[in-house]
Amino acid sequence: MDSSNLSSIRMGTGDLAKYPFLNEAGEYLRESGFGWEELERPDMKDVIDRAAERVEVEVSGNIYDKLDRYEIEILTFLVSLIMVKSIGMESVLRKFTLAEARRAEKFLTEDLKRQNEMQKRSLFAKIFDDLFKLKIEISEDGRLLKVKVPDYLARSSHFHEQEWKLINRLVHNGYVYLDVDETVRLVRNELSVLIYEKIRMMTLPTLPQAIKVKADDLRSKLAPRYEYRVTAVTEYPPCVKHALEVMGRGENLPHSARVMLATYMLAIRKPVDQIVMMYENAPDFNEKITRYQVEHLAGMKGSRTKYSVPSCDKLRNENLCFAIAECNGIINPIQFGRKRK
Amino acid sequence: MTQSALAKTISAVRSAFRGYYFKPNMIETPDMIEQREFGYMQFAQVGMVRHLSFNSMKELTATIIKEAPADIYCSNAYYRFPTYPMQEKQWLGADLIFDIDGKDLHLPCVSSHSYFVCANCGRASASAPDEKKGYPCQLCSGKELDSVSIPCANCIDGSKKEVKHLIEFLTGDLGMKQGAIQVYFSGNNGFHVHISDGAYARLDPQARSDLVGYISGAGLMAESVGVRKRNAENLFLIKFPKSGLAYGWRARVADKLKIKSSSIIKLKHIVEQRGGYTPFKVDVDRMARDMGVRIDPQVTTDVHRVFRMPGTLNSKSGLVKMKCGDLDSFDPLVEACLLGDNKVSVRVKTSVKLKLKNKSFNISKESAELPAYAAVYLICKRLAEAN
């Protein structure tokens, strides 16, 4: 059976609950006569509570894996998207979509390991081929999966680990051979982008009161944790202060401390011009080079990777930590002064 | 070189080049010509004229005949707006290309046919500069000497061998069809390999860089052939990858080590003999680099490059960048030597031997009358000037 036929096989509600981002999930809801106004019904409270739980669990970096009532979970996904959209915070949106991608990744891995060849091929067609134009084939001996070299490279080359380099893969006759976990990992980013875009493109109607209340609740709960309150940073953490003092004295600051200083300042949204001038007193200051380096860390130059602030652990290892009592409970300098009291 | 000698020399080469471009159908028409960016270098001028676009070969040829450029380039990329500045061109894709340069092979014969030309005054000499003296050019005391090589049959064979090695990777490991691979003599001392496979055209520089790593044998981990590091220094355990060692790099290294996926004890013994995990890892890395193909990584990873156009002349030699039919029998010093044979009078800067169009030249006198193709070749190599 070719993939176009496989693609037309209808999925069960169990599959749609696991992969609710598939267009079929939306069709399923439409066919079952679901409309916005249904969300106002009192018996939707369970769905709304579950959706709020889903958002909270996932934003904290865990996976929401309830799957006891399929139809309810398809709706829960939809409502959780509405909530995330309504919360309107970029960092919440990113954390949520990454966790949703990892959730789908978990179910996909389990399904591909468990299912028979026909079911596997149907999943390949529905998810990899339809959504991401990635053709997955089963290896000649049936033990592994294989993808075409350019399809592999287009995805893997953005992973940092050496083991994902093409040279460390089994490559033969135009194909890269992978196990199930590796194959699924290959599309994590695309899954996340797919859900991210779904939320970004959403236009919200007037929200049912019950959802609005929950979303407002979540926002006030999450805002102190995930919103960078730029104006609230009146005091720098001691490591940053120390770096600024050393700079101010015109002494040499180690490279790792310079990276820490720049990434911290970028994270609190200081303009690049101002950051560059913080290095003015450095004995080897060269404005052009410093600007390039700051812009590089900001993801504006070179590899386009935006660097994050090094963790407290890392700074401790490099003897750049000068912790004070207020540092208790934080794991990254960026959290200094932002912890909820 | 005096100003008038320079002008005479440029005019001689330019007129030979223009004569070549007057012949019909010498330049290969690129696919999607209207989406490509073109550029050219002019004789004795710094900087490239680029961001040009042509809708047809007729338009392009007209410009070439008018300008008679030193070198002509076409982008491997295709753009929505090829004439716009780089950030606004809207990149749509780029052909995958490889460059094999004879000089990167470091063949032992090179020193026997290399010349040294002063970057300042142009004086040429066959003998290597004496670095101890500190002033390499005996005429002007210029410190910068360029090495110029007249590739011999051995150099060409060395590059051909590398091309074949590349083709083995492309057709074997990467499963490309022979028909998708076009091999060109670069027009000087190497070969260009163009791939027409749409699946590779959308790959970004990072993905191409990973491919370069694969082909050149860079970054192979000991773990890929089953040797894993344990926590303590130099300790290891043998665990073969689930996908086995049957193909690709794993098979190359396994063959070299004479092991199979079942040879746990044998591999353990080999690693112990090498002195543990770290020395074995270094060994695997070296082995892979030795077995890899010597390609220029920058050419392959650059998705905005303007690359020498097939069918155009190379100003480093006056030879043509030309498609090779049968690589084994292809002789660039005959088949890519397409300039005319009208006599040109030259002043040769050092005694030199060369063979072009099956004709040997052994020039020891300062003044010589040579067929245009040989005169231009020596001028392009900076070993002669027009008289």
XYZ file of C-alpha atoms in Angstrom:
728
model
C 0.000 0.000 0.000
C 1.512 3.344 -0.895
C 1.725 6.253 1.495
C -1.133 8.188 -0.117
C -3.504 5.329 0.735
C -2.047 5.035 4.196
C -2.558 8.710 4.695
C -6.278 8.364 4.104
C -6.777 5.784 6.866
C -8.774 7.464 9.604
C -7.234 7.594 13.003
C -9.006 6.443 16.131
C -9.792 8.883 18.937
C -6.911 7.335 20.919
C -4.471 8.421 18.252
C -6.041 11.861 17.996
C -5.724 12.298 21.769
C -2.016 11.484 21.485
C -1.488 13.618 18.382
C -4.125 16.349 18.720
C -2.203 18.740 16.460
C -3.206 16.641 13.424
C -5.797 18.303 11.231
C -7.938 15.217 11.724
C -8.400 16.168 15.364
C -10.001 19.427 14.294
C -12.155 17.581 11.769
C -13.192 15.148 14.455
C -14.376 18.010 16.675
C -16.231 19.639 13.785
C -17.908 16.369 12.847
C -19.001 15.771 16.408
C -20.766 19.129 16.222
C -18.505 20.916 18.649
C -18.692 24.725 18.672
C -17.244 27.544 20.757
C -20.473 27.983 22.624
C -20.126 24.427 24.003
C -17.279 25.661 26.161
C -19.772 27.711 28.159
C -21.574 24.567 29.290
C -21.129 23.679 32.941
C -20.040 20.120 32.098
C -17.021 21.591 30.327
C -15.519 22.470 33.696
C -13.518 19.239 33.710
C -12.036 20.033 30.295
C -11.132 23.559 31.378
C -9.556 22.338 34.614
C -7.573 19.722 32.726
C -6.454 22.309 30.171
C -5.212 24.608 32.942
C -3.399 21.672 34.500
C -1.902 20.815 31.103
C -0.564 24.336 30.645
C 0.838 24.522 34.149
C 2.493 21.108 34.033
C 4.032 21.725 30.633
C 5.209 25.242 31.287
C 7.088 23.895 34.278
C 8.962 21.594 31.914
C 7.081 18.331 32.496
C 4.919 16.319 30.165
C 1.153 16.136 30.622
C 0.447 12.494 29.864
C -3.187 11.955 30.959
C -4.894 9.810 28.382
C -7.762 8.227 30.277
C -10.579 9.849 28.260
C -9.681 10.307 24.634
C -12.433 12.730 23.546
C -11.828 14.890 26.592
C -8.087 15.093 25.900
C -8.635 16.202 22.308
C -10.725 19.068 23.680
C -8.235 19.702 26.473
C -5.538 20.320 23.894
C -7.683 22.840 22.060
C -8.604 24.679 25.265
C -4.975 24.690 26.450
C -3.965 26.368 23.176
C -6.621 29.017 23.767
C -5.317 29.579 27.287
C -1.698 29.908 26.193
C -2.727 32.347 23.488
C -4.739 34.337 25.980
C -1.890 34.396 28.547
C 0.100 36.080 25.784
C 3.602 35.515 27.169
C 6.294 34.445 24.719
C 8.256 32.381 27.254
C 5.088 30.512 28.315
C 4.262 29.866 24.674
C 7.742 28.485 23.978
C 7.866 26.254 27.033
C 4.387 24.940 26.355
C 5.047 24.123 22.696
C 8.325 22.390 23.483
C 6.648 20.245 26.141
C 3.776 19.420 23.750
C 6.372 18.349 21.172
C 8.064 16.145 23.765
C 4.679 14.721 24.740
C 3.966 13.734 21.135
C 7.518 12.420 20.849
C 6.925 10.133 23.831
C 3.713 8.665 22.390
C 5.228 8.344 18.932
C 8.216 6.444 20.258
C 5.969 4.093 22.234
C 3.641 3.536 19.290
C 6.419 2.903 16.804
C 8.022 0.371 19.114
C 4.778 -1.439 19.764
C 2.797 -1.366 16.581
C 2.835 -3.707 13.626
C 4.354 -2.709 10.337
C 1.095 -1.528 8.769
C 0.247 0.700 11.747
C 3.786 2.054 11.722
C 3.581 2.920 8.060
C 0.297 4.701 8.675
C 1.890 6.803 11.437
C 4.848 7.606 9.184
C 2.446 8.781 6.514
C 0.235 10.809 8.869
C 2.860 12.501 10.944
C 6.248 12.497 9.292
C 5.200 12.633 5.669
C 2.022 14.748 5.786
C 3.217 17.262 8.369
C 6.946 17.489 7.795
C 7.505 16.053 4.314
C 9.870 13.520 5.852
C 9.663 10.055 4.314
C 10.489 7.264 6.738
C 11.120 3.775 5.464
C 11.672 0.504 7.248
C 15.131 -1.006 6.757
C 15.599 -4.128 4.667
C 15.860 -6.400 7.712
C 12.965 -4.671 9.500
C 15.041 -3.776 12.584
C 15.682 -0.125 11.855
C 14.196 2.873 10.112
C 15.847 4.848 7.356
C 15.600 8.386 5.984
C 17.189 9.971 2.929
C 20.529 11.720 3.558
C 19.393 15.291 2.671
C 16.264 14.894 4.851
C 18.486 13.792 7.703
C 21.030 16.573 7.235
C 18.389 19.295 7.048
C 17.346 18.397 10.604
C 20.341 16.860 12.361
C 22.866 19.515 11.433
C 21.274 21.818 14.010
C 21.889 19.352 16.843
C 25.100 19.995 18.701
C 26.084 16.506 19.795
C 28.885 14.879 17.820
C 26.965 11.606 17.555
C 24.417 13.283 15.256
C 27.095 14.204 12.719
C 26.501 12.268 9.514
C 29.907 10.615 9.789
C 28.817 8.936 13.017
C 25.726 7.392 11.441
C 25.301 4.270 9.399
C 24.978 5.646 5.884
C 24.379 3.477 2.850
C 23.079 4.045 -0.626
C 21.555 7.439 0.117
C 19.956 6.523 3.437
C 20.740 7.109 7.088
C 19.724 4.238 9.374
C 18.147 5.196 12.698
C 16.327 3.563 15.575
C 12.861 4.694 16.636
C 14.009 7.121 19.344
C 16.454 8.808 16.992
C 13.894 9.080 14.203
C 11.365 10.722 16.480
C 13.994 13.055 17.962
C 14.677 14.249 14.441
C 11.283 15.982 14.244
C 11.040 17.410 17.788
C 11.788 20.903 16.649
C 9.294 20.710 13.794
C 6.582 19.433 16.134
C 7.253 22.314 18.438
C 7.179 24.843 15.585
C 3.942 23.326 14.275
C 2.169 23.818 17.613
C 3.802 27.233 18.102
C 2.481 28.370 14.726
C -0.984 26.964 15.464
C -1.144 29.182 18.543
C 0.434 32.167 16.864
C -2.061 32.094 13.989
C -5.099 31.719 16.280
C -7.559 34.568 16.472
C -9.408 34.426 19.719
C -13.140 35.107 19.863
C -14.580 36.517 23.072
C -13.550 33.896 25.550
C -16.081 31.979 27.590
C -15.955 33.312 31.124
C -14.752 30.027 32.602
C -11.699 29.941 30.319
C -10.982 33.617 30.809
C -10.939 33.259 34.575
C -8.589 30.259 34.386
C -6.297 31.969 31.878
C -6.125 35.114 34.047
C -5.350 32.953 37.060
C -2.570 31.194 35.184
C -1.141 34.464 33.940
C -0.854 35.939 37.395
C 0.654 32.682 38.631
C 3.187 32.380 35.812
C 4.070 36.013 35.202
C 6.466 36.399 38.141
C 8.247 33.228 37.079
C 8.455 33.670 33.357
C 8.151 37.313 32.552
C 11.361 39.268 32.575
C 10.446 42.317 34.568
C 13.045 44.544 33.051
C 12.211 47.547 35.166
C 12.281 45.428 38.305
C 15.989 44.710 37.949
C 17.301 47.476 40.084
C 20.141 45.470 41.435
C 22.507 43.150 39.627
C 23.484 39.784 41.100
C 26.850 39.776 42.898
C 28.655 37.922 40.084
C 27.616 40.588 37.579
C 28.427 43.372 40.048
C 31.875 41.871 40.564
C 32.494 41.717 36.822
C 31.434 45.361 36.447
C 33.712 46.413 39.290
C 36.707 44.639 37.768
C 35.934 46.265 34.432
C 35.507 49.641 36.103
C 38.993 49.378 37.576
C 40.372 48.701 34.107
C 41.573 45.264 35.124
C 41.537 42.243 32.915
C 38.349 40.168 33.178
C 38.535 36.497 32.123
C 36.765 35.555 28.892
C 34.124 33.463 30.680
C 33.246 36.407 32.940
C 32.917 38.674 29.902
C 30.532 36.167 28.314
C 28.531 36.035 31.558
C 28.319 39.824 31.719
C 27.201 40.215 28.107
C 24.657 37.370 28.167
C 23.208 38.722 31.420
C 22.870 42.234 30.024
C 21.323 40.881 26.827
C 18.864 38.834 28.871
C 17.659 41.906 30.732
C 17.290 43.578 27.333
C 20.014 46.184 27.663
C 20.739 47.696 24.259
C 23.869 46.369 22.533
C 25.400 49.876 22.438
C 25.239 50.157 26.196
C 26.635 46.660 26.709
C 29.584 47.362 24.406
C 30.471 50.462 26.431
C 30.608 48.406 29.641
C 33.846 46.923 28.293
C 35.309 50.324 27.536
C 37.834 50.167 30.385
C 39.113 46.702 29.503
C 42.841 46.849 28.763
C 42.338 45.226 25.350
C 39.116 47.097 24.430
C 38.365 47.299 20.727
C 34.885 48.565 20.039
C 34.475 46.778 16.734
C 35.504 43.388 18.093
C 33.470 43.802 21.281
C 30.393 44.773 19.289
C 30.776 41.733 17.064
C 31.158 39.480 20.087
C 28.134 40.917 21.887
C 26.068 40.639 18.716
C 27.304 37.092 18.271
C 26.130 36.193 21.784
C 22.810 37.862 21.017
C 22.383 35.560 18.026
C 22.601 38.448 15.581
C 25.909 37.369 14.006
C 27.740 34.182 13.067
C 26.010 30.974 14.069
C 22.797 32.884 14.976
C 22.634 30.972 18.213
C 21.395 33.104 21.054
C 23.507 32.312 24.088
C 21.907 32.080 27.490
C 23.344 33.269 30.780
C 25.655 30.611 32.271
C 24.172 28.789 35.251
C 25.260 29.438 38.848
C 26.789 25.935 38.809
C 28.958 26.776 35.861
C 30.001 30.113 37.351
C 30.915 28.379 40.600
C 33.171 25.973 38.678
C 34.889 28.911 37.047
C 35.318 30.803 40.336
C 33.074 33.584 39.115
C 30.409 33.136 41.798
C 30.304 35.598 44.713
C 27.035 34.421 46.225
C 25.239 36.395 48.924
C 22.199 35.435 50.998
C 19.771 36.711 48.338
C 21.186 34.181 45.918
C 19.602 31.302 47.866
C 17.359 29.166 45.736
C 18.374 30.510 42.351
C 20.154 28.430 39.725
C 20.912 31.184 37.246
C 21.981 34.798 37.820
C 19.018 35.930 35.732
C 16.681 34.818 38.533
C 18.350 37.126 41.051
C 15.802 39.500 42.559
C 12.984 37.848 40.650
C 12.158 34.992 42.988
C 8.716 35.103 44.402
C 8.794 36.111 48.026
C 57.070 45.268 -15.711
C 56.862 48.672 -17.387
C 53.444 50.269 -17.970
C 53.694 49.749 -21.714
C 54.745 46.090 -21.351
C 51.821 45.575 -18.960
C 49.374 47.181 -21.370
C 50.748 45.098 -24.259
C 50.546 41.902 -22.214
C 46.961 42.534 -21.104
C 45.945 43.400 -24.619
C 47.470 40.170 -26.003
C 45.676 37.990 -23.473
C 42.427 39.892 -23.746
C 42.369 39.612 -27.491
C 43.036 35.845 -27.291
C 40.195 35.525 -24.735
C 37.839 37.614 -26.865
C 38.688 35.457 -29.885
C 37.663 32.397 -27.903
C 34.343 33.907 -26.804
C 33.511 34.802 -30.408
C 33.205 31.097 -31.194
C 29.580 29.984 -30.831
C 28.282 27.728 -28.047
C 31.456 27.571 -25.989
C 29.764 28.457 -22.687
C 27.397 26.024 -21.013
C 23.946 27.484 -20.300
C 23.168 27.219 -16.584
C 19.791 25.870 -15.471
C 17.379 28.595 -14.405
C 19.653 31.235 -15.898
C 17.361 34.119 -14.923
C 17.575 33.196 -11.225
C 21.375 33.088 -11.099
C 23.749 35.831 -10.093
C 26.678 36.456 -12.450
C 29.983 38.166 -11.890
C 33.292 38.716 -13.621
C 36.831 39.911 -13.004
C 38.502 42.308 -15.377
C 42.178 42.207 -16.343
C 44.431 44.250 -14.058
C 41.534 45.442 -11.943
C 40.845 44.699 -8.350
C 37.426 43.505 -7.221
C 34.688 41.605 -8.900
C 31.787 43.047 -10.867
C 28.904 41.013 -9.482
C 25.161 40.963 -8.704
C 24.478 40.798 -12.440
C 21.590 38.935 -13.996
C 20.913 37.768 -17.542
C 17.706 36.434 -18.997
C 19.362 34.518 -21.803
C 22.711 33.275 -23.039
C 22.469 35.809 -25.832
C 22.516 38.675 -23.318
C 25.325 37.070 -21.340
C 27.470 36.400 -24.417
C 27.047 39.986 -25.578
C 28.431 41.256 -22.263
C 31.279 38.753 -22.340
C 32.344 39.714 -25.865
C 32.137 43.395 -25.011
C 34.121 43.144 -21.762
C 36.374 40.141 -22.564
C 36.732 39.486 -18.811
C 39.581 37.634 -17.159
C 37.248 35.262 -15.297
C 33.490 34.688 -15.446
C 31.403 33.356 -12.612
C 27.850 32.217 -12.033
C 26.226 31.598 -8.657
C 25.574 28.053 -7.544
C 22.544 29.624 -5.844
C 19.314 30.702 -7.422
C 17.502 33.724 -6.136
C 14.197 35.461 -6.593
C 16.020 38.767 -7.159
C 19.605 37.963 -8.246
C 20.652 41.577 -8.795
C 19.669 42.856 -5.333
C 22.147 43.192 -2.466
C 22.887 39.853 -0.797
C 20.409 40.243 2.096
C 17.561 41.052 -0.254
C 18.125 38.509 -3.010
C 15.772 35.904 -1.463
C 17.729 32.693 -1.660
C 15.788 29.817 -3.179
C 18.427 27.093 -3.198
C 21.935 26.293 -4.389
C 23.505 23.459 -6.358
C 25.819 21.263 -4.348
C 29.394 21.768 -5.581
C 32.813 20.350 -4.766
C 36.260 21.691 -5.532
C 39.307 19.457 -5.707
C 42.465 21.506 -6.026
C 45.725 19.841 -7.047
C 47.695 22.055 -4.701
C 45.863 20.681 -1.664
C 47.133 17.186 -2.451
C 50.757 18.142 -1.645
C 52.176 15.783 -4.249
C 55.950 15.228 -4.174
C 56.363 16.215 -7.844
C 55.176 19.798 -7.257
C 58.566 21.213 -6.286
C 60.061 19.979 -9.573
C 57.702 22.149 -11.631
C 57.168 25.142 -9.366
C 58.381 28.672 -9.975
C 58.615 31.620 -7.636
C 57.279 34.955 -8.786
C 57.893 38.157 -6.847
C 54.568 39.749 -5.910
C 56.211 43.168 -6.168
C 58.298 43.226 -9.370
C 57.170 40.038 -11.115
C 60.645 38.511 -11.338
C 60.357 34.746 -11.790
C 62.811 32.070 -10.803
C 62.814 28.286 -10.809
C 64.843 28.003 -7.634
C 63.269 28.092 -4.208
C 63.943 31.284 -2.227
C 66.568 31.200 0.456
C 64.655 32.170 3.531
C 67.784 32.620 5.602
C 68.746 35.609 3.511
C 65.568 37.397 4.560
C 65.127 39.141 1.176
C 63.752 36.499 -1.149
C 63.602 38.602 -4.360
C 67.061 39.219 -5.703
C 65.877 42.036 -7.933
C 63.755 44.272 -5.733
C 64.228 42.778 -2.242
C 60.459 42.163 -2.148
C 59.615 39.781 0.642
C 56.527 38.170 -0.823
C 57.034 35.409 -3.353
C 54.148 33.541 -4.953
C 54.621 29.921 -5.862
C 53.385 29.113 -9.370
C 53.028 25.548 -10.519
C 52.778 24.141 -14.016
C 50.846 20.965 -13.287
C 52.361 17.822 -14.750
C 50.617 14.598 -15.785
C 51.210 13.233 -12.298
C 49.421 16.221 -10.710
C 46.446 15.771 -13.028
C 46.341 12.043 -12.259
C 46.466 12.790 -8.530
C 43.462 15.121 -8.822
C 41.603 12.591 -10.987
C 42.162 9.925 -8.347
C 40.646 12.269 -5.745
C 37.650 12.931 -8.026
C 37.051 9.192 -8.382
C 37.303 8.813 -4.640
C 34.680 11.558 -4.244
C 32.427 9.858 -6.787
C 32.655 6.604 -4.801
C 31.298 8.467 -1.756
C 28.605 10.203 -3.783
C 27.295 7.114 -5.561
C 27.968 4.544 -2.836
C 27.303 6.114 0.552
C 25.066 8.927 -0.652
C 23.303 6.902 -3.347
C 23.509 9.604 -6.018
C 22.874 8.655 -9.606
C 25.897 8.853 -11.941
C 23.813 11.110 -14.192
C 23.439 13.690 -11.413
C 27.212 14.123 -11.120
C 29.047 16.376 -13.575
C 32.819 16.551 -13.459
C 34.627 19.592 -14.867
C 38.295 20.375 -15.248
C 38.641 23.628 -13.301
C 40.720 25.317 -15.990
C 43.919 25.271 -13.969
C 44.985 22.564 -11.552
C 41.959 20.699 -10.317
C 38.401 19.615 -10.850
C 34.961 20.915 -9.979
C 32.118 18.505 -9.329
C 28.563 19.804 -9.753
C 25.594 17.857 -8.410
C 22.162 18.250 -9.936
C 19.944 16.756 -7.251
C 17.124 18.988 -6.050
C 17.027 17.254 -2.659
C 20.399 18.758 -1.756
C 19.674 22.220 -3.153
C 17.761 23.490 -0.108
C 20.422 22.489 2.434
C 21.860 25.347 4.477
C 25.594 25.890 5.121
C 25.465 23.953 8.381
C 23.999 20.868 6.709
C 26.539 21.165 3.887
C 29.312 21.451 6.425
C 28.152 18.182 8.001
C 28.273 16.613 4.540
C 31.800 17.962 4.024
C 32.781 16.375 7.348
C 31.417 13.056 6.115
C 33.220 13.136 2.793
C 36.512 14.394 4.161
C 36.495 11.990 7.108
C 36.410 14.575 9.896
C 34.914 13.902 13.318
C 34.499 10.126 13.359
C 33.986 8.996 16.958
C 35.506 5.831 18.380
C 31.977 5.088 19.664
C 30.770 4.748 16.058
C 32.915 1.656 15.645
C 31.998 0.291 19.069
C 34.616 1.692 21.468
C 33.003 3.649 24.287
C 34.701 5.684 26.938
C 34.229 4.730 30.552
C 34.423 7.230 33.347
C 37.996 6.632 34.340
C 40.860 7.852 32.224
C 41.565 5.704 29.180
C 39.189 2.904 30.222
C 36.740 1.686 27.631
C 34.091 -0.876 26.882
C 33.106 -2.457 23.611
C 29.517 -1.950 22.551
C 28.795 -2.083 18.855
C 26.136 0.321 17.562
C 22.684 -1.187 17.014
C 22.864 -0.385 13.321
C 26.089 -2.367 12.930
C 29.303 -1.752 11.032
C 28.261 -3.012 7.617
C 28.401 0.196 5.586
C 29.877 3.637 5.138
C 32.599 4.917 7.442
C 32.042 2.181 9.976
C 32.766 -0.428 7.294
C 35.857 1.485 6.112
C 37.360 1.582 9.590
C 36.229 -1.964 10.430
C 37.939 -3.205 7.251
C 41.097 -1.387 8.151
C 41.039 -2.866 11.661
C 39.929 -6.230 10.249
C 36.948 -6.528 12.582
C 33.237 -7.331 12.298
C 30.260 -6.585 14.560
C 30.937 -9.922 16.241
C 34.628 -9.316 16.981
C 34.268 -7.947 20.521
C 37.376 -9.649 21.856
C 39.427 -8.760 18.807
C 38.473 -5.091 19.009
C 39.151 -5.024 22.749
C 42.604 -6.402 22.012
C 43.224 -3.781 19.304
C 42.261 -0.918 21.625
C 44.457 -2.295 24.408
C 47.347 -2.592 21.975
C 46.920 1.067 21.008
C 47.110 2.033 24.684
C 43.443 2.536 25.638
C 40.532 4.775 24.691
C 42.319 8.063 24.019
C 45.105 6.787 21.736
C 42.565 4.602 19.903
C 40.303 7.619 19.417
C 43.203 9.629 17.985
C 44.022 6.713 15.723
C 40.452 6.407 14.413
C 40.379 10.123 13.725
C 43.636 9.995 11.771
C 42.555 6.862 9.886
C 39.306 8.537 8.791
C 41.035 11.721 7.682
C 43.510 9.655 5.647
C 40.680 7.786 3.948
C 38.589 10.924 3.316
C 38.483 13.012 0.158
C 40.470 16.248 0.022
C 37.786 18.737 -0.923
C 37.821 22.467 -0.275
C 35.316 22.828 2.597
C 34.655 26.499 1.935
C 33.413 25.933 -1.602
C 30.898 23.276 -0.613
C 29.532 25.101 2.430
C 29.149 28.460 0.681
C 25.589 28.812 -0.602
C 26.123 32.282 -2.075
C 29.287 31.581 -4.038
C 29.835 32.754 -7.566
C 31.670 29.837 -9.128
C 33.633 29.640 -12.368
C 31.251 29.059 -15.290
C 31.651 25.918 -17.366
C 33.028 26.757 -20.786
C 34.799 29.953 -19.712
C 38.534 30.636 -19.588
C 40.562 30.599 -16.405
C 42.874 33.604 -16.179
C 45.356 31.611 -14.118
C 46.153 29.503 -17.208
C 44.139 30.450 -20.286
C 42.635 26.953 -20.199
C 38.894 26.315 -20.268
C 36.745 25.038 -17.409
C 35.441 22.064 -19.284
C 33.145 19.097 -18.762
C 35.063 15.811 -18.736
C 33.467 13.066 -20.788
C 35.582 10.109 -19.793
C 37.655 11.153 -16.799
C 40.362 8.531 -17.350
C 41.152 9.575 -20.864
C 40.537 13.298 -20.367
C 43.724 15.274 -20.894
C 43.148 18.887 -19.844
C 46.400 20.056 -21.379
C 45.008 19.007 -24.744
C 41.224 19.136 -24.514
C 40.883 22.296 -22.423
C 43.541 24.182 -24.351
C 41.333 25.927 -26.884
C 42.982 29.252 -27.662
C 44.241 29.903 -31.175
C 47.724 29.154 -32.497
C 48.601 32.472 -34.152
C 52.123 33.483 -33.168
C 52.642 35.800 -30.202
C 56.027 37.211 -29.348
C 56.879 36.971 -25.633
C 59.693 37.698 -23.220
C 60.051 34.640 -21.004
C 61.218 35.397 -17.461
C 62.868 32.077 -16.665
C 63.637 28.928 -18.594
C 60.572 26.748 -18.581
C 59.289 23.439 -19.909
C 55.682 22.717 -20.749
C 53.514 20.514 -22.903
C 50.275 21.771 -24.396
C 48.145 20.323 -27.195
C 50.610 17.423 -27.312
C 53.399 19.815 -28.249
C 56.421 20.163 -25.980
C 58.004 23.527 -25.378
C 61.426 23.796 -23.840
C 62.143 27.502 -23.651
C 65.492 28.681 -22.483
C 65.883 31.887 -24.516
C 64.458 35.152 -23.224
C 62.547 35.991 -26.391
C 60.298 33.517 -28.095
C 57.567 33.347 -30.696
C 54.920 30.986 -29.364
C 51.459 29.901 -30.466
C 48.876 32.051 -28.678
C 47.688 29.193 -26.412
C 51.243 28.631 -25.061
C 52.089 32.337 -24.867
C 48.873 33.068 -22.936
C 49.490 30.092 -20.657
C 52.922 31.420 -19.667
C 51.643 34.978 -19.291
C 48.762 33.789 -17.080
C 51.280 31.870 -14.989
C 53.234 35.148 -14.727
C 56.286 33.523 -16.295
C 56.232 35.651 -19.451
C 55.083 39.017 -20.811
C 54.224 40.201 -24.280
C 57.142 41.567 -26.298
